[in-house]
GROMACS .gro file of C-alpha atoms in nm:
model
  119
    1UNK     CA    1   1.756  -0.854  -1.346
    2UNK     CA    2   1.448  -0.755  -1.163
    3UNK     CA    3   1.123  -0.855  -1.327
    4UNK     CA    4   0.829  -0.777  -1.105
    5UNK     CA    5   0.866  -0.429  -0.932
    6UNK     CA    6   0.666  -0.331  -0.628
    7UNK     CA    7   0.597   0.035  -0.513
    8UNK     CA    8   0.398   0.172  -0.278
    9UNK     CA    9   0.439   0.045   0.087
   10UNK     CA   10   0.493   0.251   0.411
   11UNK     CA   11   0.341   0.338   0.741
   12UNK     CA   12   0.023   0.459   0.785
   13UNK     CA   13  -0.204   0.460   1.069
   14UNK     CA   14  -0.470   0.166   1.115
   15UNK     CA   15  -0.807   0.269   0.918
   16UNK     CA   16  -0.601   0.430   0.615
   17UNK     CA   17  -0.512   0.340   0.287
   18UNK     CA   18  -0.231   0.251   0.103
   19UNK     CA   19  -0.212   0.161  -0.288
   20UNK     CA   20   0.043  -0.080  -0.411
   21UNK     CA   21   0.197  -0.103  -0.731
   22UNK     CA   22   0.371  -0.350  -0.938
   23UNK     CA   23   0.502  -0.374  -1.287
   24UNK     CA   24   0.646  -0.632  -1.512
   25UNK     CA   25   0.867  -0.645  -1.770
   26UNK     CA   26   0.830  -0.726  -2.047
   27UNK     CA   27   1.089  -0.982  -2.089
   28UNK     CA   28   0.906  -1.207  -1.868
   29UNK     CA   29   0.630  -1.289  -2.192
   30UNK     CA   30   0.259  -1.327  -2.176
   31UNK     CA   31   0.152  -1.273  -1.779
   32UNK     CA   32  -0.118  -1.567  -1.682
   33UNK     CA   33  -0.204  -1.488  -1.338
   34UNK     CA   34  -0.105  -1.194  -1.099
   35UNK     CA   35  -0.100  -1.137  -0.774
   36UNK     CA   36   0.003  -1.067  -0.412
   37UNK     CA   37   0.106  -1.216  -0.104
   38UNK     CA   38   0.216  -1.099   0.225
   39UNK     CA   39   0.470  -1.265   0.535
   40UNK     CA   40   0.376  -1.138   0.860
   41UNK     CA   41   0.673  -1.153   1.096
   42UNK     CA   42   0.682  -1.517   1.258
   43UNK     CA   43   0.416  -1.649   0.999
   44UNK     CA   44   0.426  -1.839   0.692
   45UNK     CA   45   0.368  -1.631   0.322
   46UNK     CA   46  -0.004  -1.647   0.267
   47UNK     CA   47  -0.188  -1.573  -0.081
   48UNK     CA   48  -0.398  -1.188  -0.080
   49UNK     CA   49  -0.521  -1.113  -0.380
   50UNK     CA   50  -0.537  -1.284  -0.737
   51UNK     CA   51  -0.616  -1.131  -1.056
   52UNK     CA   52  -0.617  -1.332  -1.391
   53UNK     CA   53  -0.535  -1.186  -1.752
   54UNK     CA   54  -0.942  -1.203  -1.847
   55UNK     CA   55  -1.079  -1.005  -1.492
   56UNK     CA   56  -1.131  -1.294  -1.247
   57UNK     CA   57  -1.022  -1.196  -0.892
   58UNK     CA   58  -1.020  -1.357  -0.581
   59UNK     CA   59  -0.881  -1.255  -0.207
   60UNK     CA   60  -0.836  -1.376   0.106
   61UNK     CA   61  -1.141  -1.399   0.355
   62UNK     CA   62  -0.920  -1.173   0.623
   63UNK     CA   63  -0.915  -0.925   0.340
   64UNK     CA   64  -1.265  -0.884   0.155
   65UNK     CA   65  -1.433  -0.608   0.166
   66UNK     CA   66  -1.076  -0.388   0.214
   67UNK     CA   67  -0.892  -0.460  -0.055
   68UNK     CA   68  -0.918  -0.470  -0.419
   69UNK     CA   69  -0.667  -0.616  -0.631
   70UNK     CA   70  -0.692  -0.472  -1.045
   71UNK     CA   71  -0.444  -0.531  -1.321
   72UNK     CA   72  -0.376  -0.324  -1.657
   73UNK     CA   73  -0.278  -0.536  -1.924
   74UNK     CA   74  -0.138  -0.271  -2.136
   75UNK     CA   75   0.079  -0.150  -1.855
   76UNK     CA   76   0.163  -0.468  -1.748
   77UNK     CA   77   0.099  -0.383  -1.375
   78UNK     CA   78  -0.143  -0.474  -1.111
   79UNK     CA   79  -0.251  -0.278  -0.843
   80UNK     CA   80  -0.360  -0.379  -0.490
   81UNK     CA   81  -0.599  -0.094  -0.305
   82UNK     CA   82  -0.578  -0.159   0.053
   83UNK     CA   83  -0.816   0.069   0.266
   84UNK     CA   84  -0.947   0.011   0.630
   85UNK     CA   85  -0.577  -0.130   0.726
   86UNK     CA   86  -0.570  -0.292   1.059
   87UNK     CA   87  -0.212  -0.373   1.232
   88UNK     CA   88  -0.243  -0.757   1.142
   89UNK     CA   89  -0.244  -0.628   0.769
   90UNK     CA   90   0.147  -0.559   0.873
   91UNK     CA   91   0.358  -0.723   0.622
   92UNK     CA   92   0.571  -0.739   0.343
   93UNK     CA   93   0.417  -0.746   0.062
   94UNK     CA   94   0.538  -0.958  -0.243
   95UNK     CA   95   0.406  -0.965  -0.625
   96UNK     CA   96   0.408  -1.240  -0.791
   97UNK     CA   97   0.354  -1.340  -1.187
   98UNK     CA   98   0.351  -1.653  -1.372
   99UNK     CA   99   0.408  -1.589  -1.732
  100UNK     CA  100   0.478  -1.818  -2.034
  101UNK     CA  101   0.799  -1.750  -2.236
  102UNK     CA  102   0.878  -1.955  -2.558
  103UNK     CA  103   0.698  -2.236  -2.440
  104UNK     CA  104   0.835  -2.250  -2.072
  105UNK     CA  105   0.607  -2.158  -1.768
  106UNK     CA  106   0.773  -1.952  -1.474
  107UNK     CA  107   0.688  -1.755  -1.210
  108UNK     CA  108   0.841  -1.452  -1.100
  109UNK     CA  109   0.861  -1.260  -0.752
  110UNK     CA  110   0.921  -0.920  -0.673
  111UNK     CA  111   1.159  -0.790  -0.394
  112UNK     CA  112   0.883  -0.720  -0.170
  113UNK     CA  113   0.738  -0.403  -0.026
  114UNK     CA  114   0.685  -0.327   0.354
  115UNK     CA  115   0.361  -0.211   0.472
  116UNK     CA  116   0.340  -0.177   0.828
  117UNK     CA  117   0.006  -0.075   1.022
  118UNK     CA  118  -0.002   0.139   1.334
  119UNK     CA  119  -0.230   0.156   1.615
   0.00000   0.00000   0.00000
C-alpha cells in the first residue's frame, strides 16, 4: 500500500513554477518530520526541503530563495512551491515522512514525481 502520495510534477519552461503535493495516510501514525528530495539523472538523491510538525523549515542552499516547502497538519500533506525553476532543478522528486506508529519509528517514501525544466 502506498503511504506518501506525490502530485504535481511536469514540464514547464525554466523561470516558471510548479507546486508539488504530497499526502499521507493516515495509517502511517503521528508524522515527525516531512520533506523532499530530488535525484538528478547521474547524481546521488540529495535533501530539498524539510518541514517539521511545529513550523521549522530548512532547504538546500541551491534552492533558497525559490522554493518554499509548507505542511498542513490537518491534511496531512506538505507542499513544496517551486518558482524561478532552472534546468538543474530537473529531477524526480520524492516525499518522504518519518512517523511513529505504536512505538516503532519508520520512514516512508513516495513513488516520486518528475519535474523536468526546459531551456
Amino acid at each position: 500500500q502506498v503511504q506518501l502520495v506525490e502530485s504535481g510534477g511536469g514540464l514547464v519552461q525554466a523561470g516558471g513554477s510548479l507546486r508539488l503535493s504530497c499526502a499521507a495516510s493516515e495509517s502511517i501514525g503521528s508524522i515527525n518530520n516531512m520533506g523532499w528530495y530530488r535525484q538528478a539523472p547521474g547524481k546521488q538523491r540529495e535533501l530539498v526541503a524539510v518541514a517539521t510538525r511545529g513550523g521549522r523549515t530548512n532547504s538546500a542552499d541551491s534552492v533558497k530563495g525559490r522554493f518554499t516547502i509548507s505542511r498542513d497538519n490537518a491534511k496531512r500533506t506538505v507542499y513544496l512551491q517551486m518558482n524561478s525553476l532552472k534546468p538543474e532543478d530537473t529531477a524526480v522528486y520524492y516525499c518522504n515522512a518519518d512517523a511513529y506508529y505504536s512505538g516503532r519509528y519508520n520512514d516512508y517514501w513516495g513513488r516520486g514525481t518528475r519535474v523536468t525544466v526546459s531551456s
